[in-house]
Tab-separated table of C-alpha atoms and ligand atoms in Angstrom:
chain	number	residue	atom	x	y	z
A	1	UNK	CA	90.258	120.730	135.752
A	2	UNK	CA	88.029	122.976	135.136
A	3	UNK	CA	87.319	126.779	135.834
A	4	UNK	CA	86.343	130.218	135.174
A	5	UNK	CA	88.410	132.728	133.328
A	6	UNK	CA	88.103	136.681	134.877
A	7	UNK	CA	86.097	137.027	131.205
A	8	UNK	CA	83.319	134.495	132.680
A	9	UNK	CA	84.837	132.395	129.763
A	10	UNK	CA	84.998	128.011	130.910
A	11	UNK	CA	88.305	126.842	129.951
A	12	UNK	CA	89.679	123.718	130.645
A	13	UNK	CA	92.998	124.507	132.326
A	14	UNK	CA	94.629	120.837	131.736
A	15	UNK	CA	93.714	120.942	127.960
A	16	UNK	CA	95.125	124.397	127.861
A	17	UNK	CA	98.445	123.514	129.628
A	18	UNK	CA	98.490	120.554	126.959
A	19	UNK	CA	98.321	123.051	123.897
A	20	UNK	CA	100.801	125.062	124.938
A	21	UNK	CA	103.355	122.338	125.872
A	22	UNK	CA	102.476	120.980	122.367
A	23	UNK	CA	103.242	124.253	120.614
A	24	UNK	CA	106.288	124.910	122.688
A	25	UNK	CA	107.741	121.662	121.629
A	26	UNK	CA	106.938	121.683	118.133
A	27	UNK	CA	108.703	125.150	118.311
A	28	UNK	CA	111.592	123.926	119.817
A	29	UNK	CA	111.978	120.967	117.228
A	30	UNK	CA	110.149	121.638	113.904
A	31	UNK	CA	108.773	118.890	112.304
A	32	UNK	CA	111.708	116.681	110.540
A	33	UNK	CA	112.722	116.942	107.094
A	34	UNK	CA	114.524	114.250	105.213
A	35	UNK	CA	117.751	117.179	103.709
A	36	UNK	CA	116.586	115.409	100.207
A	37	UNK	CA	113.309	113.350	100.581
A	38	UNK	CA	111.035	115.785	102.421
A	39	UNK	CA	109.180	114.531	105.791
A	40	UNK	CA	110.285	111.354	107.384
A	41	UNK	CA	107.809	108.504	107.783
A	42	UNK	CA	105.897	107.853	110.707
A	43	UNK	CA	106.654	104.317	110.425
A	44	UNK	CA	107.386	103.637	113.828
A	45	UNK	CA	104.117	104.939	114.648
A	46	UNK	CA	100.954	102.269	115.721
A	47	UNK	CA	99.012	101.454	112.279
A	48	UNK	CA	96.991	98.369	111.218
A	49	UNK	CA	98.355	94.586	111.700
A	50	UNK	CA	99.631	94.291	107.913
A	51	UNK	CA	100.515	90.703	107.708
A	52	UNK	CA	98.383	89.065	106.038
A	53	UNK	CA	96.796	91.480	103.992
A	54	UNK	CA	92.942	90.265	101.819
A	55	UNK	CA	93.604	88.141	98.297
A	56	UNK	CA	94.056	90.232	95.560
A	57	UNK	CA	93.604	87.107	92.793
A	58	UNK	CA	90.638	85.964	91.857
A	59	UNK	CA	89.319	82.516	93.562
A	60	UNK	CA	91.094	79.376	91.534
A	61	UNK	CA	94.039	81.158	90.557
A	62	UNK	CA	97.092	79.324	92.554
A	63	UNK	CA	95.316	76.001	92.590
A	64	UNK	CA	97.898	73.548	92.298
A	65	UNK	CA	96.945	70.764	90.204
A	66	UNK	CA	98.169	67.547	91.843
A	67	UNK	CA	101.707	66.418	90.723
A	68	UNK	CA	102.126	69.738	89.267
A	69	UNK	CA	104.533	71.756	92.024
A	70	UNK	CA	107.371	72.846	91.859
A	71	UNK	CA	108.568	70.337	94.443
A	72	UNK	CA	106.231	67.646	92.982
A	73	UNK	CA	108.597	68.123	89.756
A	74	UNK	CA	112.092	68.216	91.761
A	75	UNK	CA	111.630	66.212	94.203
A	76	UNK	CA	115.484	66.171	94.689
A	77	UNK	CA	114.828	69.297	97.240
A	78	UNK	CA	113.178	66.828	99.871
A	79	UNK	CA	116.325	65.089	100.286
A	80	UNK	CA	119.054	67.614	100.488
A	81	UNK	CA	117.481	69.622	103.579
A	82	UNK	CA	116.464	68.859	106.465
A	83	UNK	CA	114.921	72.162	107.386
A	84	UNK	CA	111.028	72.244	106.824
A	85	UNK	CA	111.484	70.484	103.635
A	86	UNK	CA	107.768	69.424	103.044
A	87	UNK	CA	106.217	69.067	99.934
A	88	UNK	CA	103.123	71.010	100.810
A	89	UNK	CA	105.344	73.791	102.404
A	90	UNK	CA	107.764	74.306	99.034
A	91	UNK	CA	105.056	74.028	97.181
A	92	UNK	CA	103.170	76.918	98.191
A	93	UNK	CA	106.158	78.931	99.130
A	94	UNK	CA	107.658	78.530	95.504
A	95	UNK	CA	104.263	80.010	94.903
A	96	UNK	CA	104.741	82.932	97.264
A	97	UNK	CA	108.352	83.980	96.628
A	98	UNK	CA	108.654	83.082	93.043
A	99	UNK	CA	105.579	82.559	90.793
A	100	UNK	CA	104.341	85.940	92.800
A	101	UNK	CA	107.200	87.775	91.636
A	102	UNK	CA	108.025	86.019	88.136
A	103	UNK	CA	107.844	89.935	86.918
A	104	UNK	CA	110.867	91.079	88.518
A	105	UNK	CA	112.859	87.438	88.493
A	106	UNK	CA	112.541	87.544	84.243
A	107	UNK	CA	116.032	88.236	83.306
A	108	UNK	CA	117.510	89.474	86.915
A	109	UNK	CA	120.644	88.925	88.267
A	110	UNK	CA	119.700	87.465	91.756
A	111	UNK	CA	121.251	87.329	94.851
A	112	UNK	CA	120.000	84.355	96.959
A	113	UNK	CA	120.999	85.370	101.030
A	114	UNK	CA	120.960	81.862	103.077
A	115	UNK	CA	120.689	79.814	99.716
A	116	UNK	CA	120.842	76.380	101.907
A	117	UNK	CA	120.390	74.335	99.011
A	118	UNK	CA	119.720	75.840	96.709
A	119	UNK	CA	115.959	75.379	95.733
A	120	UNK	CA	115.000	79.027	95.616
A	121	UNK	CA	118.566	79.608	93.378
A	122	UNK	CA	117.293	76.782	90.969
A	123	UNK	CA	113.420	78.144	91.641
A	124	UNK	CA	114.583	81.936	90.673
A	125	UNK	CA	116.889	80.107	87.494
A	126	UNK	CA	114.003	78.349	86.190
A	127	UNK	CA	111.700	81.455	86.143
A	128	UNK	CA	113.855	83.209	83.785
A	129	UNK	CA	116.883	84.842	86.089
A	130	UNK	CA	120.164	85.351	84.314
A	131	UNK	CA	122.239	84.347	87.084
A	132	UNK	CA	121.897	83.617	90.675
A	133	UNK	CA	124.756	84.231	93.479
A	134	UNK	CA	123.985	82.269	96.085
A	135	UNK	CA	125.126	82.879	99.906
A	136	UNK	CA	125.302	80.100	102.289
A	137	UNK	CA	127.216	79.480	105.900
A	138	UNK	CA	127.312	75.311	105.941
A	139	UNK	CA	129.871	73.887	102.978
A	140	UNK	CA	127.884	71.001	102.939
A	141	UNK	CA	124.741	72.808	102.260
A	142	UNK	CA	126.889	74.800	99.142
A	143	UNK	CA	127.599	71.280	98.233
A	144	UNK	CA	123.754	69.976	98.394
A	145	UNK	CA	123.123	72.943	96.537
A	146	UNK	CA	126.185	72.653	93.764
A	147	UNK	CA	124.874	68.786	92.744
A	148	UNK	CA	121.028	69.702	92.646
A	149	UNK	CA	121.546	72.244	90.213
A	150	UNK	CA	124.301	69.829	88.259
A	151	UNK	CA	121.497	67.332	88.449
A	152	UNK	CA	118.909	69.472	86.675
A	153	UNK	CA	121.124	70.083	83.938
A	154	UNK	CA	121.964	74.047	85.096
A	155	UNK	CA	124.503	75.846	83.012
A	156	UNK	CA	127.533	76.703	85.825
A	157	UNK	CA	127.804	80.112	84.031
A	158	UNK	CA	124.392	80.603	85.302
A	159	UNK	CA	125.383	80.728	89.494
A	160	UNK	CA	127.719	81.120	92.149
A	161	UNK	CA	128.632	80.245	95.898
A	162	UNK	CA	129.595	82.039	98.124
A	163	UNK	CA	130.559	80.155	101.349
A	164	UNK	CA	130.702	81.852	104.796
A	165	UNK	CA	128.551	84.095	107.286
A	166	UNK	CA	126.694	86.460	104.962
A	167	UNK	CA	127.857	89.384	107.349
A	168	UNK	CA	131.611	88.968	106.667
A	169	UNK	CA	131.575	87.353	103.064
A	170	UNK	CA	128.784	89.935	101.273
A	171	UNK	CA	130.251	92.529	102.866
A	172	UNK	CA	133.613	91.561	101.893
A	173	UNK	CA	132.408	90.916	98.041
A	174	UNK	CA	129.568	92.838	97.675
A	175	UNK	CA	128.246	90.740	94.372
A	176	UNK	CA	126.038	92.812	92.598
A	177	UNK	CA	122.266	92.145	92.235
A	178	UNK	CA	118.888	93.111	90.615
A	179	UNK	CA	117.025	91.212	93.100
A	180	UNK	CA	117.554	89.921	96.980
A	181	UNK	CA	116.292	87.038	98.076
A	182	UNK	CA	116.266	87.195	101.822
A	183	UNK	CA	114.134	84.114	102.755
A	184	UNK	CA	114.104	82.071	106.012
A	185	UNK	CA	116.532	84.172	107.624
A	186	UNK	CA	116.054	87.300	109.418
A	187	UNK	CA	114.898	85.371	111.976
A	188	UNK	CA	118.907	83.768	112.582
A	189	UNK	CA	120.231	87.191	113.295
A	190	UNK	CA	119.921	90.665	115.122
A	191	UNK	CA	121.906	92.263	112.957
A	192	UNK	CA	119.156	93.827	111.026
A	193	UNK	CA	121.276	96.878	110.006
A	194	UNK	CA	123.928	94.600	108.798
A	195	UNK	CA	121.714	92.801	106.832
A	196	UNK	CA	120.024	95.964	105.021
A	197	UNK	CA	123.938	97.268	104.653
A	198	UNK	CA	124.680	94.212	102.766
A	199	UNK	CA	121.201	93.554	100.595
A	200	UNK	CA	121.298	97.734	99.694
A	201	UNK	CA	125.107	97.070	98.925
A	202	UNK	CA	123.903	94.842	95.968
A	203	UNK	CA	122.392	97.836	94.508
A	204	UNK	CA	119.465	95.867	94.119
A	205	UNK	CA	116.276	97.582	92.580
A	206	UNK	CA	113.771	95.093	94.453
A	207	UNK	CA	114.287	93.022	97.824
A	208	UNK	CA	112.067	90.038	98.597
A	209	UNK	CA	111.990	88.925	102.125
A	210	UNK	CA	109.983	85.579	103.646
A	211	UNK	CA	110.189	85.759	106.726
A	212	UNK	CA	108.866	85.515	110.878
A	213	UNK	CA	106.970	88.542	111.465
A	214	UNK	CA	105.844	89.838	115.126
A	215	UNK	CA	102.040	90.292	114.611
A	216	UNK	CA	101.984	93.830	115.847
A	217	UNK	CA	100.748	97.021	114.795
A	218	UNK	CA	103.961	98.732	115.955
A	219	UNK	CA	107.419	98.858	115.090
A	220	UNK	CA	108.532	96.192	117.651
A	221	UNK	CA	111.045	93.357	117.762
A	222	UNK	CA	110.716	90.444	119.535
A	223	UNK	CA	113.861	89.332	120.914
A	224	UNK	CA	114.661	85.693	120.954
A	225	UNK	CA	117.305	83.087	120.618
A	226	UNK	CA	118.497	80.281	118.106
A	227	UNK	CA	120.432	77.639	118.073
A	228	UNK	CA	123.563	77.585	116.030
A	229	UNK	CA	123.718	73.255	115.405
A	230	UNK	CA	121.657	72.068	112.927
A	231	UNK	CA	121.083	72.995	109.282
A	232	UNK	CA	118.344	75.188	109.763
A	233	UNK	CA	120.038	77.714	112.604
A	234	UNK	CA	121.830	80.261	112.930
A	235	UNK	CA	125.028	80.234	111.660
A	236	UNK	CA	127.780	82.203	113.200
A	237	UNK	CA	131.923	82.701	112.529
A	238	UNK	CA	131.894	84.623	116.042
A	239	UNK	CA	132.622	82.786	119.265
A	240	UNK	CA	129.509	81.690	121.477
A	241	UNK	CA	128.795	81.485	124.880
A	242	UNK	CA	125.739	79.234	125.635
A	243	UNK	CA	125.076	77.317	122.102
A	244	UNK	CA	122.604	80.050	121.445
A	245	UNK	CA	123.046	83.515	119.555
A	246	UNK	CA	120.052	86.190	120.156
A	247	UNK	CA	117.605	86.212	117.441
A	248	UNK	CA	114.821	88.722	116.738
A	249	UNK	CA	111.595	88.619	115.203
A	250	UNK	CA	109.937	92.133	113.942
A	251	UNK	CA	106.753	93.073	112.990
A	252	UNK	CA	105.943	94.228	109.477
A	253	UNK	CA	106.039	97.514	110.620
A	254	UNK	CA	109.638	97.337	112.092
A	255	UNK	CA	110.748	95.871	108.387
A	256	UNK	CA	109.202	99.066	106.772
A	257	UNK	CA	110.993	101.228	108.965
A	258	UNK	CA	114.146	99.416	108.585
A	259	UNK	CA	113.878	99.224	104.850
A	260	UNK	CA	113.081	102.872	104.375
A	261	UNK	CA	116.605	103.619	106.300
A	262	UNK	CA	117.981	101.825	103.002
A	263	UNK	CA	116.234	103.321	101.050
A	264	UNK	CA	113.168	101.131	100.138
A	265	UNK	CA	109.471	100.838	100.572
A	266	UNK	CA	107.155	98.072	100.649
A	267	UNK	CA	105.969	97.357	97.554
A	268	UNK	CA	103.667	94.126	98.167
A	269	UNK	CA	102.881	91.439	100.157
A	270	UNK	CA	102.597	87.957	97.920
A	271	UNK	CA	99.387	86.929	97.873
A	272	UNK	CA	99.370	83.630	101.250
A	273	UNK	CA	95.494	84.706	101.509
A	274	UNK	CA	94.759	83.357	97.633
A	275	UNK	CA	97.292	80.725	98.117
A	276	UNK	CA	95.845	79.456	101.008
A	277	UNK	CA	92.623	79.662	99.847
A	278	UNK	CA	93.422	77.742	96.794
A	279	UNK	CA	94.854	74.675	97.881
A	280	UNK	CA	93.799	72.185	100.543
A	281	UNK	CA	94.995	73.299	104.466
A	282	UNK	CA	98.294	72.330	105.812
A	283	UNK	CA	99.577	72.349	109.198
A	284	UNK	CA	103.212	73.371	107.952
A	285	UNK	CA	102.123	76.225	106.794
A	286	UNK	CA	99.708	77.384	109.758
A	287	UNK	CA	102.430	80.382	110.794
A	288	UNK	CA	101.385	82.226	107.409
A	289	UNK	CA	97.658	81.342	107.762
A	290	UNK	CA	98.109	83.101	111.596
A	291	UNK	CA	100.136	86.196	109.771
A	292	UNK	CA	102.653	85.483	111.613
A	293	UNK	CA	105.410	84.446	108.501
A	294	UNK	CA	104.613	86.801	105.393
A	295	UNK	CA	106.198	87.157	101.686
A	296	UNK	CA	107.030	90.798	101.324
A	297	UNK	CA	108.604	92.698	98.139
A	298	UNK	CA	110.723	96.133	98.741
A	299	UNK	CA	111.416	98.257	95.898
A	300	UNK	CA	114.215	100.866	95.716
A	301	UNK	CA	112.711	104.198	95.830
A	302	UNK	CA	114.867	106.911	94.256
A	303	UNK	CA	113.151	109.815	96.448
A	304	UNK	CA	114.323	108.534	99.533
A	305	UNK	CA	118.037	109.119	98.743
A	306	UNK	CA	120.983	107.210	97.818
A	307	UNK	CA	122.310	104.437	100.389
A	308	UNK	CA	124.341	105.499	103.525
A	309	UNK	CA	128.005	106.445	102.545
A	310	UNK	CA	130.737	103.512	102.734
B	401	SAM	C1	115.844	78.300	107.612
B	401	SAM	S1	117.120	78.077	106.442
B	401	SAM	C2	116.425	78.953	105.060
B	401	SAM	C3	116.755	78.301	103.753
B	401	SAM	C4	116.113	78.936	102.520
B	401	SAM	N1	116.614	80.271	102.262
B	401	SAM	C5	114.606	78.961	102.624
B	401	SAM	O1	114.034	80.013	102.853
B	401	SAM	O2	113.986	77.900	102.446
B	401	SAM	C6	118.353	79.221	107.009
B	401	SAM	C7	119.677	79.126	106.274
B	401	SAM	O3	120.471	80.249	106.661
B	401	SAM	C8	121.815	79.827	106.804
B	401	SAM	N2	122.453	80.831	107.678
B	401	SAM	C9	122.043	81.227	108.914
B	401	SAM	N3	122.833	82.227	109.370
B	401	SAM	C10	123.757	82.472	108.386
B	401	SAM	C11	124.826	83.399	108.246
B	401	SAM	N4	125.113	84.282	109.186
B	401	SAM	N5	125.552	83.374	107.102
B	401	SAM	C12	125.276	82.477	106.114
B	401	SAM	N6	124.256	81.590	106.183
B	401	SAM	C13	123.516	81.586	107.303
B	401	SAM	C14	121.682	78.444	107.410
B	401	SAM	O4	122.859	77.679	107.253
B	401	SAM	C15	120.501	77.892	106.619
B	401	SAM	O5	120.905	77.299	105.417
């Protein structure tokens, strides 16, 4: 609304009332500091769809020469899970979560959450980890996983099982990590602070997630269900009441957030726009090509604080 002051001055009386609200309530809650990080993030703030983020390789570089996959060469993988176990899928995932991040796997002790089994425990081995602990609800998965890494010759000093829900059993033994692999599985849970609690319990210095992301430009979760029968559901210790558990699925932004409460920040997306440039289109992959699955790498950052108190 508009009118004219006893000066003869215009002012616009709604604007004004705005300001002064404004610097009232700015007043009456200054803006947040972290006691030992200085300002918080605006995180959960609206910023640009981040999921699948330009190539940052130059054309050629993840062409996979036929025969030469990882799959292609242990082929073992295809018959020991039933869950999206493609050739074209591993292939360019093993691409994504390990050949992208061969830098921090060299020499890391790994933790491997929902290791299934096992072909990103062997994967991470093979690229130069020291040892892997791997994490995994179904025993007959852990066993899949124990004779496929017997079968490619694996020292046993090299890995572990752990066999159980990941909420009760990490918590319980809280193995010790460089690295987190946290792949195909946020999307089983909506424990997301239980999750971080456990993977930031490892003291890890990086966290590498592949997961379902909500293609949003906020901080949302979707919330969904899952089935718990069936090797690649949810897998629960808890009693049920309908054969489903809820599920959520949260944008890139909501993973930042969540991180940063642990003490991380996003350190990279792998590179799914080279990758799929590279090598010839394939339907099982189509949720990365839409941005809505993405690779992402967390790193420990020391000026956010230590992890939340026991
Ligand atoms: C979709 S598969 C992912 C397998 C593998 N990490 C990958 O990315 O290819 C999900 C795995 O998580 C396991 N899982 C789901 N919820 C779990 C829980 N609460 N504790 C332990 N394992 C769980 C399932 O048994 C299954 O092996």
């Amino acid at each position: 609304m508009k009118s004219t002051s006893s000066a003869g001055r215009v002012i616009n009386k709604g604007r004004a009332r705005l300001k002064l609200r404004t610097r009232l309530r700015a007043f009456a809650h200054p803006a947040p500091a972290h006691p030992a990080n200085g300002a918080l993030p605006t995180l959960d703030a609206a910023g640009p769809v981040e999921s699948l983020p330009a190539r940052r390789t130059a054309p050629g570089s993840w062409t996979i020469a036929p025969g030469t996959g990882f799959i292609d060469q242990h082929p073992r993988f295809l018959d020991t899970s039933t869950t999206a176990a493609t050739r074209s899928r591993l292939n360019l995932r093993h691409e994504a979560i390990i050949t992208d991040n061969k830098d921090v796997l060299e020499g890391a002790r790994v933790l491997d959450i929902a290791s299934h089994d096992a072909r990103w425990t062997y994967a991470a081995l093979r690229a130069g980890a020291s040892h892997v602990t791997g994490a995994e609800g179904r025993p007959e998965l852990v066993a899949h996983a124990e004779e496929n890494l017997q079968h490619y010759g694996v020292d046993p000093d090299r890995y572990r099982f752990i066999v159980g829900d990941i909420f009760t059993t990490l918590d319980k033994e809280r193995p010790q990590a460089d690295v987190v692999l946290c792949l195909g599985f946020l999307y089983h849970t909506m424990r997301y602070d239980d999750v971080f609690h456990v993977m930031s319990q490892s003291n890890a210095e990086f966290l590498i997630l592949d997961t379902q992301v909500e293609p949003s430009r906020e901080a949302i979760l979707r919330v969904r269900t899952n089935g718990v029968v069936g090797q690649g559901s949810a897998f629960t210790d808890s009693p049920i009441h309908t054969g489903q558990v809820l599920v959520g699925r949260p944008s890139v932004r909501a993973l930042r957030t969540m991180a940063w409460v642990y003490g991380y920040r996003l350190d990279r997306f792998s590179d799914w726009s080279g990758i799929l440039e590279d090598n010839p289109p394939g339907r099982t992959v189509k949720v990365y090509r839409a941005g809505a699955r993405a690779t992402l790498r967390f790193k420990r950052d020391p000026s956010l604080g230590t992890p939340p108190e026991e």
